Amino acid sequence: MTHVSTADVAITGLGLVTPAGIGVEANWNRIRAGTPCAAPDPVLKGMPTDFSCRVPGFDPDELLGGFAGWQLDRFVQLAVVAAREAIADAGWDPRTWDAPRVGVVLGNSLGGAETFEEQHRALRDDGPALVSPLAVPKYLPNMVSGQVAIDCGARGANLVVASACASGAMAIGMARDLLRSGRCDVVLAGAGEAALTPTVVAGLHKMGALSKRCDAPETASRPFDAGRDGFVAAEGAGILVMERADDAGDRARALVRGYGTTCDAHHATAPDPEGAGIERALREALADAGVEPSAVDHVNAHGTATPMNDVVEARMLRRVLGERPAVTSTKGVTGHTLAAAGAIEAAYTALAIQHGEIPPTANLEHQDPEIAVDVVHGTARAGAVDVAVSTSMGFGGHNAALVLTPA
């Protein structure tokens, strides 16, 4: 085992399955166009919040084979499809890699919510004899990393991060640490979440977290807008293949240069009103990367479109980075994919670096005057991105920040 404590870590492959589409190309086309994904959801019909952002056209039988439709919960299905794309994008054939040196670190918070509700109905309506023997293994949150490892034969370190909406970003940070320590040579990092069930959505609604724009769902997710009233619940998966930069060579898409993580220790669901925790995470990530705040060109913000979160985050960004960086929240397009958000947005940040283009924040019509940062809106903004930041904040006070640069 080698110990490479300061080695640069590269992203060599990306895989995306989100409301913006299946595959990296489909995602980037929709994200850069700023076309929102929210739409009425038949599963939520009759509920106070009856819309969401689902992955369009996802057929597990077609994409994974017939067994996956009944053996895997949807959150795992999304992750396996994204992982396969990321592995191929990185130029790897799992049949030839050194499997004990390949790790998997993925985030998830709500596990197999669909399975849990289905099996509860079976128990209630038909009794215990009709509960499936797959109920528990389909529900367990750790199956997102376990089943991805089974699918690709990764036999190294295997971890699940459950830090609510910061899970995906934290998984990427932990993967970077595994590579720097020499414990792994390749790590699949990211997250998968699919919890658009009546119970979960009703709970989020009762918390006051969700937008109430049932009459115009496509306009509901509006980060940083003066008229924002909550987020749109979404599902998705984002997987990054990560390797030490020296091993990646010209396969590198971008570098993960810095990582910081903290906890507010303030409230179960509300952020620290001063943004102290996410500020410390960002400053920690910048110091880890050896980057001055003034050098940051772009921020893919957590930007959930909840009234408090957006103001807290924007004030923090202004304090730390000033008014220079071009800020966007891609949740205006995708909605909030919960545990998967940080991973999906890290992938979008890498794509912004590669393409030299910053996506717009969808549905931003009248920027909140309390948000004094340069929010990209309307159309994508062209320009070199030499240093980019992605921020994530989660229930429980979890915070994470990533610093990405060109390879």
mmCIF file of C-alpha atoms in Angstrom:
data_model
loop_
_atom_site.group_PDB
_atom_site.id
_atom_site.type_symbol
_atom_site.label_atom_id
_atom_site.label_comp_id
_atom_site.label_asym_id
_atom_site.label_seq_id
_atom_site.Cartn_x
_atom_site.Cartn_y
_atom_site.Cartn_z
ATOM 1 C CA MET A 1 0.000 0.000 0.000
ATOM 2 C CA THR A 2 1.274 3.451 -0.899
ATOM 3 C CA HIS A 3 0.583 6.652 1.024
ATOM 4 C CA VAL A 4 0.067 9.632 -1.269
ATOM 5 C CA SER A 5 -1.294 12.294 1.053
ATOM 6 C CA THR A 6 -1.123 15.257 -1.329
ATOM 7 C CA ALA A 7 -1.662 13.623 -4.721
ATOM 8 C CA ASP A 8 -4.032 15.352 -7.119
ATOM 9 C CA VAL A 9 -7.201 13.363 -7.715
ATOM 10 C CA ALA A 10 -8.902 13.355 -11.100
ATOM 11 C CA ILE A 11 -12.419 12.706 -12.298
ATOM 12 C CA THR A 12 -12.044 10.313 -15.228
ATOM 13 C CA GLY A 13 -15.642 9.289 -15.826
ATOM 14 C CA LEU A 14 -19.124 10.691 -15.346
ATOM 15 C CA GLY A 15 -22.515 9.003 -15.255
ATOM 16 C CA LEU A 16 -25.813 10.826 -14.832
ATOM 17 C CA VAL A 17 -29.415 9.646 -14.523
ATOM 18 C CA THR A 18 -31.538 12.632 -13.517
ATOM 19 C CA PRO A 19 -34.772 14.423 -14.374
ATOM 20 C CA ALA A 20 -32.707 16.209 -17.035
ATOM 21 C CA GLY A 21 -32.192 12.916 -18.850
ATOM 22 C CA ILE A 22 -30.395 9.594 -18.952
ATOM 23 C CA GLY A 23 -26.744 10.084 -19.772
ATOM 24 C CA VAL A 24 -24.238 12.925 -19.536
ATOM 25 C CA GLU A 25 -24.967 14.389 -22.964
ATOM 26 C CA ALA A 26 -28.723 14.615 -22.414
ATOM 27 C CA ASN A 27 -28.143 16.164 -19.007
ATOM 28 C CA TRP A 28 -25.735 18.813 -20.194
ATOM 29 C CA ASN A 29 -27.962 19.817 -23.109
ATOM 30 C CA ARG A 30 -30.927 20.399 -20.819
ATOM 31 C CA ILE A 31 -28.941 22.011 -18.012
ATOM 32 C CA ARG A 32 -27.243 24.514 -20.322
ATOM 33 C CA ALA A 33 -30.603 25.302 -21.929
ATOM 34 C CA GLY A 34 -32.123 25.936 -18.496
ATOM 35 C CA THR A 35 -35.290 23.953 -19.227
ATOM 36 C CA PRO A 36 -37.121 22.983 -16.005
ATOM 37 C CA CYS A 37 -38.147 19.361 -15.435
ATOM 38 C CA ALA A 38 -40.957 19.654 -12.878
ATOM 39 C CA ALA A 39 -44.278 18.172 -13.975
ATOM 40 C CA PRO A 40 -47.466 16.667 -12.512
ATOM 41 C CA ASP A 41 -46.751 13.277 -10.930
ATOM 42 C CA PRO A 42 -49.477 10.581 -11.200
ATOM 43 C CA VAL A 43 -48.138 8.889 -8.052
ATOM 44 C CA LEU A 44 -48.877 12.074 -6.106
ATOM 45 C CA LYS A 45 -52.292 12.775 -7.607
ATOM 46 C CA GLY A 46 -54.712 14.191 -5.065
ATOM 47 C CA MET A 47 -51.988 15.238 -2.628
ATOM 48 C CA PRO A 48 -51.319 18.850 -1.563
ATOM 49 C CA THR A 49 -48.084 18.692 -3.579
ATOM 50 C CA ASP A 50 -48.877 16.742 -6.733
ATOM 51 C CA PHE A 51 -45.787 17.359 -8.871
ATOM 52 C CA SER A 52 -42.134 16.348 -8.835
ATOM 53 C CA CYS A 53 -39.065 15.885 -11.007
ATOM 54 C CA ARG A 54 -38.786 12.259 -12.131
ATOM 55 C CA VAL A 55 -36.239 10.648 -14.464
ATOM 56 C CA PRO A 56 -37.946 10.524 -17.872
ATOM 57 C CA GLY A 57 -38.242 7.276 -19.796
ATOM 58 C CA PHE A 58 -36.402 5.123 -17.265
ATOM 59 C CA ASP A 59 -37.137 1.468 -18.057
ATOM 60 C CA PRO A 60 -35.106 -0.844 -15.780
ATOM 61 C CA ASP A 61 -35.951 -3.922 -17.853
ATOM 62 C CA GLU A 62 -34.478 -2.273 -20.939
ATOM 63 C CA LEU A 63 -31.503 -0.633 -19.226
ATOM 64 C CA LEU A 64 -30.538 -3.330 -16.725
ATOM 65 C CA GLY A 65 -32.206 -6.561 -17.726
ATOM 66 C CA GLY A 66 -35.387 -8.141 -16.431
ATOM 67 C CA PHE A 67 -34.104 -9.129 -12.980
ATOM 68 C CA ALA A 68 -33.552 -5.536 -11.870
ATOM 69 C CA GLY A 69 -37.203 -4.578 -12.097
ATOM 70 C CA TRP A 70 -38.073 -6.726 -9.093
ATOM 71 C CA GLN A 71 -34.745 -7.357 -7.328
ATOM 72 C CA LEU A 72 -33.575 -3.748 -6.982
ATOM 73 C CA ASP A 73 -35.329 -0.678 -5.626
ATOM 74 C CA ARG A 74 -35.417 2.310 -7.951
ATOM 75 C CA PHE A 75 -32.710 4.258 -6.087
ATOM 76 C CA VAL A 76 -30.295 1.409 -6.771
ATOM 77 C CA GLN A 77 -31.435 1.011 -10.382
ATOM 78 C CA LEU A 78 -30.652 4.662 -11.097
ATOM 79 C CA ALA A 79 -27.211 4.349 -9.508
ATOM 80 C CA VAL A 80 -26.274 1.167 -11.373
ATOM 81 C CA VAL A 81 -27.145 2.745 -14.739
ATOM 82 C CA ALA A 82 -25.156 5.881 -13.870
ATOM 83 C CA ALA A 83 -22.200 3.787 -12.682
ATOM 84 C CA ARG A 84 -22.103 1.811 -15.912
ATOM 85 C CA GLU A 85 -21.952 5.036 -17.918
ATOM 86 C CA ALA A 86 -19.231 6.482 -15.689
ATOM 87 C CA ILE A 87 -17.080 3.355 -15.918
ATOM 88 C CA ALA A 88 -17.328 3.295 -19.706
ATOM 89 C CA ASP A 89 -16.644 7.035 -19.873
ATOM 90 C CA ALA A 90 -13.456 6.496 -17.852
ATOM 91 C CA GLY A 91 -12.284 3.873 -20.338
ATOM 92 C CA TRP A 92 -12.389 0.991 -17.896
ATOM 93 C CA ASP A 93 -13.452 -2.594 -18.490
ATOM 94 C CA PRO A 94 -14.345 -4.063 -15.072
ATOM 95 C CA ARG A 95 -13.220 -7.467 -16.295
ATOM 96 C CA THR A 96 -9.641 -6.215 -16.439
ATOM 97 C CA TRP A 97 -9.234 -3.929 -13.430
ATOM 98 C CA ASP A 98 -7.628 -4.956 -10.131
ATOM 99 C CA ALA A 99 -10.929 -5.452 -8.311
ATOM 100 C CA PRO A 100 -9.597 -5.373 -4.704
ATOM 101 C CA ARG A 101 -8.156 -1.917 -5.453
ATOM 102 C CA VAL A 102 -11.466 -0.504 -6.711
ATOM 103 C CA GLY A 103 -13.659 1.173 -4.108
ATOM 104 C CA VAL A 104 -17.256 2.403 -4.073
ATOM 105 C CA VAL A 105 -18.405 5.326 -1.914
ATOM 106 C CA LEU A 106 -21.991 6.391 -2.540
ATOM 107 C CA GLY A 107 -24.534 8.523 -0.735
ATOM 108 C CA ASN A 108 -28.163 7.818 0.065
ATOM 109 C CA SER A 109 -30.548 9.000 2.754
ATOM 110 C CA LEU A 110 -34.001 7.492 2.367
ATOM 111 C CA GLY A 111 -33.180 3.996 1.155
ATOM 112 C CA GLY A 112 -35.796 2.010 -0.690
ATOM 113 C CA ALA A 113 -38.743 4.239 0.156
ATOM 114 C CA GLU A 114 -40.817 2.788 -2.686
ATOM 115 C CA THR A 115 -40.140 -0.744 -1.467
ATOM 116 C CA PHE A 116 -41.009 0.164 2.113
ATOM 117 C CA GLU A 117 -44.370 1.631 1.134
ATOM 118 C CA GLU A 118 -45.183 -1.276 -1.195
ATOM 119 C CA GLN A 119 -44.372 -3.858 1.470
ATOM 120 C CA HIS A 120 -46.276 -1.979 4.154
ATOM 121 C CA ARG A 121 -49.362 -2.076 1.908
ATOM 122 C CA ALA A 122 -48.846 -5.807 1.370
ATOM 123 C CA LEU A 123 -48.623 -6.402 5.113
ATOM 124 C CA ARG A 124 -51.656 -4.220 5.861
ATOM 125 C CA ASP A 125 -53.885 -5.579 3.095
ATOM 126 C CA ASP A 126 -52.834 -9.216 2.755
ATOM 127 C CA GLY A 127 -50.905 -10.173 5.872
ATOM 128 C CA PRO A 128 -47.287 -11.211 6.544
ATOM 129 C CA ALA A 129 -47.358 -14.132 4.099
ATOM 130 C CA LEU A 130 -47.395 -11.648 1.213
ATOM 131 C CA VAL A 131 -44.403 -9.607 2.371
ATOM 132 C CA SER A 132 -41.540 -10.204 -0.049
ATOM 133 C CA PRO A 133 -38.294 -11.892 1.095
ATOM 134 C CA LEU A 134 -36.607 -9.074 -0.814
ATOM 135 C CA ALA A 135 -38.276 -6.379 1.306
ATOM 136 C CA VAL A 136 -35.271 -5.774 3.556
ATOM 137 C CA PRO A 137 -32.419 -6.110 1.025
ATOM 138 C CA LYS A 138 -34.269 -3.840 -1.409
ATOM 139 C CA TYR A 139 -34.886 -1.244 1.291
ATOM 140 C CA LEU A 140 -31.429 -1.036 2.915
ATOM 141 C CA PRO A 141 -29.643 2.250 2.062
ATOM 142 C CA ASN A 142 -26.253 0.488 1.830
ATOM 143 C CA MET A 143 -27.491 -1.464 -1.187
ATOM 144 C CA VAL A 144 -26.721 1.538 -3.383
ATOM 145 C CA SER A 145 -22.996 0.848 -2.979
ATOM 146 C CA GLY A 146 -23.343 -2.892 -2.464
ATOM 147 C CA GLN A 147 -25.275 -3.508 -5.673
ATOM 148 C CA VAL A 148 -23.072 -1.169 -7.726
ATOM 149 C CA ALA A 149 -20.064 -3.142 -6.496
ATOM 150 C CA ILE A 150 -21.773 -6.429 -7.363
ATOM 151 C CA ASP A 151 -22.615 -5.129 -10.832
ATOM 152 C CA CYS A 152 -19.061 -4.055 -11.674
ATOM 153 C CA GLY A 153 -17.044 -6.406 -9.467
ATOM 154 C CA ALA A 154 -15.472 -3.719 -7.258
ATOM 155 C CA ARG A 155 -14.009 -5.513 -4.214
ATOM 156 C CA GLY A 156 -12.224 -2.672 -2.414
ATOM 157 C CA ALA A 157 -13.504 -0.314 0.270
ATOM 158 C CA ASN A 158 -17.290 0.014 0.106
ATOM 159 C CA LEU A 159 -19.096 2.738 2.026
ATOM 160 C CA VAL A 160 -22.420 4.562 2.152
ATOM 161 C CA VAL A 161 -22.690 8.162 3.306
ATOM 162 C CA ALA A 162 -26.027 9.183 4.849
ATOM 163 C CA SER A 163 -25.736 12.926 5.443
ATOM 164 C CA ALA A 164 -29.030 14.010 3.896
ATOM 165 C CA CYS A 165 -28.549 16.468 1.031
ATOM 166 C CA ALA A 166 -24.791 16.690 1.588
ATOM 167 C CA SER A 167 -24.324 12.927 1.085
ATOM 168 C CA GLY A 168 -23.169 12.978 -2.537
ATOM 169 C CA ALA A 169 -20.576 15.700 -2.008
ATOM 170 C CA MET A 170 -19.269 13.981 1.119
ATOM 171 C CA ALA A 171 -18.965 10.698 -0.770
ATOM 172 C CA ILE A 172 -16.738 12.444 -3.321
ATOM 173 C CA GLY A 173 -14.606 13.905 -0.552
ATOM 174 C CA MET A 174 -14.247 10.534 1.133
ATOM 175 C CA ALA A 175 -13.352 8.892 -2.171
ATOM 176 C CA ARG A 176 -10.619 11.464 -2.645
ATOM 177 C CA ASP A 177 -9.256 10.599 0.793
ATOM 178 C CA LEU A 178 -9.200 6.878 -0.062
ATOM 179 C CA LEU A 179 -7.195 7.592 -3.206
ATOM 180 C CA ARG A 180 -4.789 9.935 -1.463
ATOM 181 C CA SER A 181 -4.185 7.407 1.304
ATOM 182 C CA GLY A 182 -3.299 4.750 -1.256
ATOM 183 C CA ARG A 183 -6.050 2.399 -0.087
ATOM 184 C CA CYS A 184 -7.672 2.396 -3.532
ATOM 185 C CA ASP A 185 -6.529 3.046 -7.084
ATOM 186 C CA VAL A 186 -10.004 3.679 -8.504
ATOM 187 C CA VAL A 187 -13.140 4.792 -6.648
ATOM 188 C CA LEU A 188 -16.705 5.125 -7.866
ATOM 189 C CA ALA A 189 -18.139 8.052 -5.932
ATOM 190 C CA GLY A 190 -21.505 9.764 -5.941
ATOM 191 C CA ALA A 191 -25.049 9.038 -4.814
ATOM 192 C CA GLY A 192 -28.466 7.745 -5.766
ATOM 193 C CA GLU A 193 -31.891 8.693 -4.424
ATOM 194 C CA ALA A 194 -35.460 7.803 -5.442
ATOM 195 C CA ALA A 195 -37.986 8.596 -2.744
ATOM 196 C CA LEU A 196 -40.876 10.260 -4.552
ATOM 197 C CA THR A 197 -43.466 8.366 -2.537
ATOM 198 C CA PRO A 198 -46.666 9.766 -1.037
ATOM 199 C CA THR A 199 -45.350 9.447 2.517
ATOM 200 C CA VAL A 200 -42.011 11.157 1.858
ATOM 201 C CA VAL A 201 -43.543 13.951 -0.201
ATOM 202 C CA ALA A 202 -46.338 14.467 2.352
ATOM 203 C CA GLY A 203 -43.731 14.750 5.089
ATOM 204 C CA LEU A 204 -41.717 17.321 3.146
ATOM 205 C CA HIS A 205 -44.922 19.229 2.418
ATOM 206 C CA LYS A 206 -45.911 19.290 6.104
ATOM 207 C CA MET A 207 -42.466 20.669 6.935
ATOM 208 C CA GLY A 208 -43.106 23.567 4.581
ATOM 209 C CA ALA A 209 -40.087 22.618 2.463
ATOM 210 C CA LEU A 210 -41.878 22.188 -0.881
ATOM 211 C CA SER A 211 -43.119 24.682 -3.437
ATOM 212 C CA LYS A 212 -46.888 25.012 -3.590
ATOM 213 C CA ARG A 213 -47.097 26.009 -7.281
ATOM 214 C CA CYS A 214 -49.331 23.095 -8.278
ATOM 215 C CA ASP A 215 -50.944 25.214 -10.996
ATOM 216 C CA ALA A 216 -47.616 25.791 -12.782
ATOM 217 C CA PRO A 217 -45.099 23.156 -11.644
ATOM 218 C CA GLU A 218 -42.600 23.970 -14.389
ATOM 219 C CA THR A 219 -42.081 27.355 -12.704
ATOM 220 C CA ALA A 220 -41.932 26.016 -9.149
ATOM 221 C CA SER A 221 -38.193 25.502 -8.668
ATOM 222 C CA ARG A 222 -36.843 29.062 -8.722
ATOM 223 C CA PRO A 223 -33.598 29.395 -6.766
ATOM 224 C CA PHE A 224 -32.636 32.930 -5.707
ATOM 225 C CA ASP A 225 -35.875 34.370 -7.118
ATOM 226 C CA ALA A 226 -37.852 36.785 -4.965
ATOM 227 C CA GLY A 227 -40.959 34.613 -5.468
ATOM 228 C CA ARG A 228 -39.430 31.288 -4.449
ATOM 229 C CA ASP A 229 -41.512 29.255 -2.022
ATOM 230 C CA GLY A 230 -39.730 25.926 -1.612
ATOM 231 C CA PHE A 231 -38.021 23.166 -3.538
ATOM 232 C CA VAL A 232 -39.380 20.525 -5.913
ATOM 233 C CA ALA A 233 -38.678 16.955 -4.809
ATOM 234 C CA ALA A 234 -36.698 14.946 -7.357
ATOM 235 C CA GLU A 235 -34.890 11.671 -7.930
ATOM 236 C CA GLY A 236 -31.603 10.849 -9.620
ATOM 237 C CA ALA A 237 -28.094 9.483 -9.489
ATOM 238 C CA GLY A 238 -24.683 10.887 -10.255
ATOM 239 C CA ILE A 239 -21.537 8.746 -10.294
ATOM 240 C CA LEU A 240 -17.939 9.902 -10.758
ATOM 241 C CA VAL A 241 -15.000 7.613 -11.444
ATOM 242 C CA MET A 242 -12.052 9.025 -9.537
ATOM 243 C CA GLU A 243 -8.367 8.166 -9.784
ATOM 244 C CA ARG A 244 -5.041 9.722 -8.866
ATOM 245 C CA ALA A 245 -4.179 12.236 -11.548
ATOM 246 C CA ASP A 246 -0.853 10.568 -12.355
ATOM 247 C CA ASP A 247 -2.728 7.358 -13.162
ATOM 248 C CA ALA A 248 -5.505 9.130 -15.051
ATOM 249 C CA GLY A 249 -3.286 10.878 -17.582
ATOM 250 C CA ASP A 250 -5.216 12.345 -20.486
ATOM 251 C CA ARG A 251 -8.431 10.584 -19.381
ATOM 252 C CA ALA A 252 -8.933 13.223 -16.660
ATOM 253 C CA ARG A 253 -11.977 15.465 -17.077
ATOM 254 C CA ALA A 254 -11.241 17.684 -14.053
ATOM 255 C CA LEU A 255 -9.416 17.630 -10.727
ATOM 256 C CA VAL A 256 -10.975 17.519 -7.268
ATOM 257 C CA ARG A 257 -8.508 19.867 -5.589
ATOM 258 C CA GLY A 258 -10.212 20.670 -2.309
ATOM 259 C CA TYR A 259 -12.783 19.306 0.121
ATOM 260 C CA GLY A 260 -14.227 20.657 3.346
ATOM 261 C CA THR A 261 -16.957 19.359 5.625
ATOM 262 C CA THR A 262 -18.514 20.653 8.842
ATOM 263 C CA CYS A 263 -21.656 20.462 10.954
ATOM 264 C CA ASP A 264 -23.798 23.392 12.079
ATOM 265 C CA ALA A 265 -24.866 21.635 15.309
ATOM 266 C CA HIS A 266 -27.758 24.079 15.234
ATOM 267 C CA HIS A 267 -31.110 22.562 14.158
ATOM 268 C CA ALA A 268 -32.474 19.359 12.654
ATOM 269 C CA THR A 269 -33.667 20.950 9.420
ATOM 270 C CA ALA A 270 -32.814 24.667 9.350
ATOM 271 C CA PRO A 271 -29.351 25.955 8.455
ATOM 272 C CA ASP A 272 -27.379 28.119 10.844
ATOM 273 C CA PRO A 273 -28.895 31.548 10.077
ATOM 274 C CA GLU A 274 -25.405 33.060 9.887
ATOM 275 C CA GLY A 275 -24.156 30.354 7.531
ATOM 276 C CA ALA A 276 -21.159 29.750 9.768
ATOM 277 C CA GLY A 277 -20.992 26.012 9.132
ATOM 278 C CA ILE A 278 -21.081 26.134 5.342
ATOM 279 C CA GLU A 279 -18.636 29.061 5.456
ATOM 280 C CA ARG A 280 -16.147 26.983 7.427
ATOM 281 C CA ALA A 281 -16.585 24.093 4.985
ATOM 282 C CA LEU A 282 -15.914 26.370 2.011
ATOM 283 C CA ARG A 283 -12.886 28.008 3.601
ATOM 284 C CA GLU A 284 -11.563 24.566 4.539
ATOM 285 C CA ALA A 285 -11.981 23.351 0.952
ATOM 286 C CA LEU A 286 -10.238 26.420 -0.481
ATOM 287 C CA ALA A 287 -7.333 26.047 1.946
ATOM 288 C CA ASP A 288 -7.109 22.343 1.134
ATOM 289 C CA ALA A 289 -6.888 23.241 -2.565
ATOM 290 C CA GLY A 290 -4.362 26.006 -1.963
ATOM 291 C CA VAL A 291 -6.683 28.455 -3.726
ATOM 292 C CA GLU A 292 -7.389 32.047 -2.754
ATOM 293 C CA PRO A 293 -11.085 32.973 -2.558
ATOM 294 C CA SER A 294 -10.506 35.691 -5.154
ATOM 295 C CA ALA A 295 -9.520 33.037 -7.713
ATOM 296 C CA VAL A 296 -12.931 31.321 -7.789
ATOM 297 C CA ASP A 297 -14.686 31.780 -11.129
ATOM 298 C CA HIS A 298 -17.860 29.756 -10.644
ATOM 299 C CA VAL A 299 -20.062 28.369 -7.883
ATOM 300 C CA ASN A 300 -22.628 25.629 -8.402
ATOM 301 C CA ALA A 301 -24.613 26.535 -5.314
ATOM 302 C CA HIS A 302 -26.789 24.339 -3.132
ATOM 303 C CA GLY A 303 -29.567 26.832 -3.973
ATOM 304 C CA THR A 304 -32.675 24.844 -3.057
ATOM 305 C CA ALA A 305 -35.211 27.664 -3.639
ATOM 306 C CA THR A 306 -36.322 27.619 -0.015
ATOM 307 C CA PRO A 307 -36.614 31.153 1.347
ATOM 308 C CA MET A 308 -34.083 30.817 4.163
ATOM 309 C CA ASN A 309 -31.483 28.562 2.521
ATOM 310 C CA ASP A 310 -30.909 30.765 -0.497
ATOM 311 C CA VAL A 311 -30.369 33.943 1.536
ATOM 312 C CA VAL A 312 -28.072 32.237 4.057
ATOM 313 C CA GLU A 313 -25.985 30.673 1.310
ATOM 314 C CA ALA A 314 -25.802 33.800 -0.851
ATOM 315 C CA ARG A 315 -24.682 35.970 2.061
ATOM 316 C CA MET A 316 -22.007 33.415 2.894
ATOM 317 C CA LEU A 317 -20.784 33.325 -0.706
ATOM 318 C CA ARG A 318 -20.572 37.107 -0.795
ATOM 319 C CA ARG A 319 -18.574 37.177 2.476
ATOM 320 C CA VAL A 320 -16.088 34.545 1.376
ATOM 321 C CA LEU A 321 -15.809 35.043 -2.381
ATOM 322 C CA GLY A 322 -17.001 38.589 -3.020
ATOM 323 C CA GLU A 323 -19.115 39.448 -6.025
ATOM 324 C CA ARG A 324 -16.823 38.052 -8.736
ATOM 325 C CA PRO A 325 -17.868 34.385 -9.164
ATOM 326 C CA ALA A 326 -20.677 33.446 -11.521
ATOM 327 C CA VAL A 327 -23.199 31.573 -9.381
ATOM 328 C CA THR A 328 -25.799 29.100 -10.571
ATOM 329 C CA SER A 329 -28.208 26.615 -9.035
ATOM 330 C CA THR A 330 -28.977 23.753 -11.385
ATOM 331 C CA LYS A 331 -31.856 22.742 -9.094
ATOM 332 C CA GLY A 332 -33.950 25.196 -11.104
ATOM 333 C CA VAL A 333 -33.854 22.529 -13.816
ATOM 334 C CA THR A 334 -33.579 19.243 -11.912
ATOM 335 C CA GLY A 335 -35.399 19.987 -8.685
ATOM 336 C CA HIS A 336 -33.814 18.754 -5.469
ATOM 337 C CA THR A 337 -32.527 15.191 -5.749
ATOM 338 C CA LEU A 338 -31.838 15.113 -2.001
ATOM 339 C CA ALA A 339 -28.867 12.815 -1.209
ATOM 340 C CA ALA A 340 -27.869 12.699 -4.878
ATOM 341 C CA ALA A 341 -27.753 16.471 -5.319
ATOM 342 C CA GLY A 342 -24.111 17.054 -4.386
ATOM 343 C CA ALA A 343 -22.852 14.325 -6.705
ATOM 344 C CA ILE A 344 -24.996 15.409 -9.643
ATOM 345 C CA GLU A 345 -23.963 19.024 -9.170
ATOM 346 C CA ALA A 346 -20.277 18.118 -8.886
ATOM 347 C CA ALA A 347 -20.640 16.429 -12.268
ATOM 348 C CA TYR A 348 -22.282 19.558 -13.694
ATOM 349 C CA THR A 349 -19.434 21.625 -12.246
ATOM 350 C CA ALA A 350 -16.874 19.410 -13.995
ATOM 351 C CA LEU A 351 -18.801 19.806 -17.253
ATOM 352 C CA ALA A 352 -18.871 23.592 -16.842
ATOM 353 C CA ILE A 353 -15.081 23.516 -16.507
ATOM 354 C CA GLN A 354 -14.678 21.294 -19.546
ATOM 355 C CA HIS A 355 -17.042 23.230 -21.788
ATOM 356 C CA GLY A 356 -16.161 26.715 -20.561
ATOM 357 C CA GLU A 357 -19.840 27.443 -20.040
ATOM 358 C CA ILE A 358 -21.869 28.177 -16.910
ATOM 359 C CA PRO A 359 -25.508 27.018 -16.996
ATOM 360 C CA PRO A 360 -28.285 29.455 -16.123
ATOM 361 C CA THR A 361 -30.468 29.309 -13.038
ATOM 362 C CA ALA A 362 -33.894 28.377 -14.377
ATOM 363 C CA ASN A 363 -37.012 30.365 -13.443
ATOM 364 C CA LEU A 364 -35.044 33.323 -12.085
ATOM 365 C CA GLU A 365 -37.236 36.280 -13.062
ATOM 366 C CA HIS A 366 -36.714 38.763 -10.226
ATOM 367 C CA GLN A 367 -33.599 38.178 -8.140
ATOM 368 C CA ASP A 368 -34.177 38.582 -4.424
ATOM 369 C CA PRO A 369 -32.540 41.903 -3.459
ATOM 370 C CA GLU A 370 -31.083 40.191 -0.372
ATOM 371 C CA ILE A 371 -29.075 37.923 -2.685
ATOM 372 C CA ALA A 372 -26.125 40.102 -3.659
ATOM 373 C CA VAL A 373 -24.180 37.677 -5.839
ATOM 374 C CA ASP A 374 -23.828 37.339 -9.615
ATOM 375 C CA VAL A 375 -26.459 34.722 -10.440
ATOM 376 C CA VAL A 376 -26.370 33.475 -14.041
ATOM 377 C CA HIS A 377 -29.861 33.438 -15.534
ATOM 378 C CA GLY A 378 -31.621 33.511 -18.880
ATOM 379 C CA THR A 379 -28.945 31.842 -20.987
ATOM 380 C CA ALA A 380 -25.701 30.017 -20.344
ATOM 381 C CA ARG A 381 -22.640 32.203 -19.903
ATOM 382 C CA ALA A 382 -19.485 31.377 -21.850
ATOM 383 C CA GLY A 383 -16.062 31.842 -20.296
ATOM 384 C CA ALA A 384 -13.075 29.978 -18.923
ATOM 385 C CA VAL A 385 -13.622 28.313 -15.552
ATOM 386 C CA ASP A 386 -10.254 27.785 -13.876
ATOM 387 C CA VAL A 387 -11.523 27.334 -10.318
ATOM 388 C CA ALA A 388 -15.039 26.174 -9.452
ATOM 389 C CA VAL A 389 -16.818 25.401 -6.207
ATOM 390 C CA SER A 390 -19.804 23.164 -5.474
ATOM 391 C CA THR A 391 -21.574 23.559 -2.126
ATOM 392 C CA SER A 392 -23.987 21.221 -0.342
ATOM 393 C CA MET A 393 -26.040 21.546 2.841
ATOM 394 C CA GLY A 394 -28.159 18.851 4.466
ATOM 395 C CA PHE A 395 -30.703 18.264 7.213
ATOM 396 C CA GLY A 396 -28.871 17.614 10.457
ATOM 397 C CA GLY A 397 -26.572 20.553 9.775
ATOM 398 C CA HIS A 398 -24.268 18.677 7.406
ATOM 399 C CA ASN A 399 -22.166 20.881 5.106
ATOM 400 C CA ALA A 400 -19.725 20.041 2.334
ATOM 401 C CA ALA A 401 -17.784 22.024 -0.242
ATOM 402 C CA LEU A 402 -15.719 20.816 -3.196
ATOM 403 C CA VAL A 403 -13.152 22.755 -5.232
ATOM 404 C CA LEU A 404 -12.677 21.609 -8.833
ATOM 405 C CA THR A 405 -10.140 22.800 -11.399
ATOM 406 C CA PRO A 406 -9.244 21.845 -14.986
ATOM 407 C CA ALA A 407 -7.210 18.686 -15.428
#
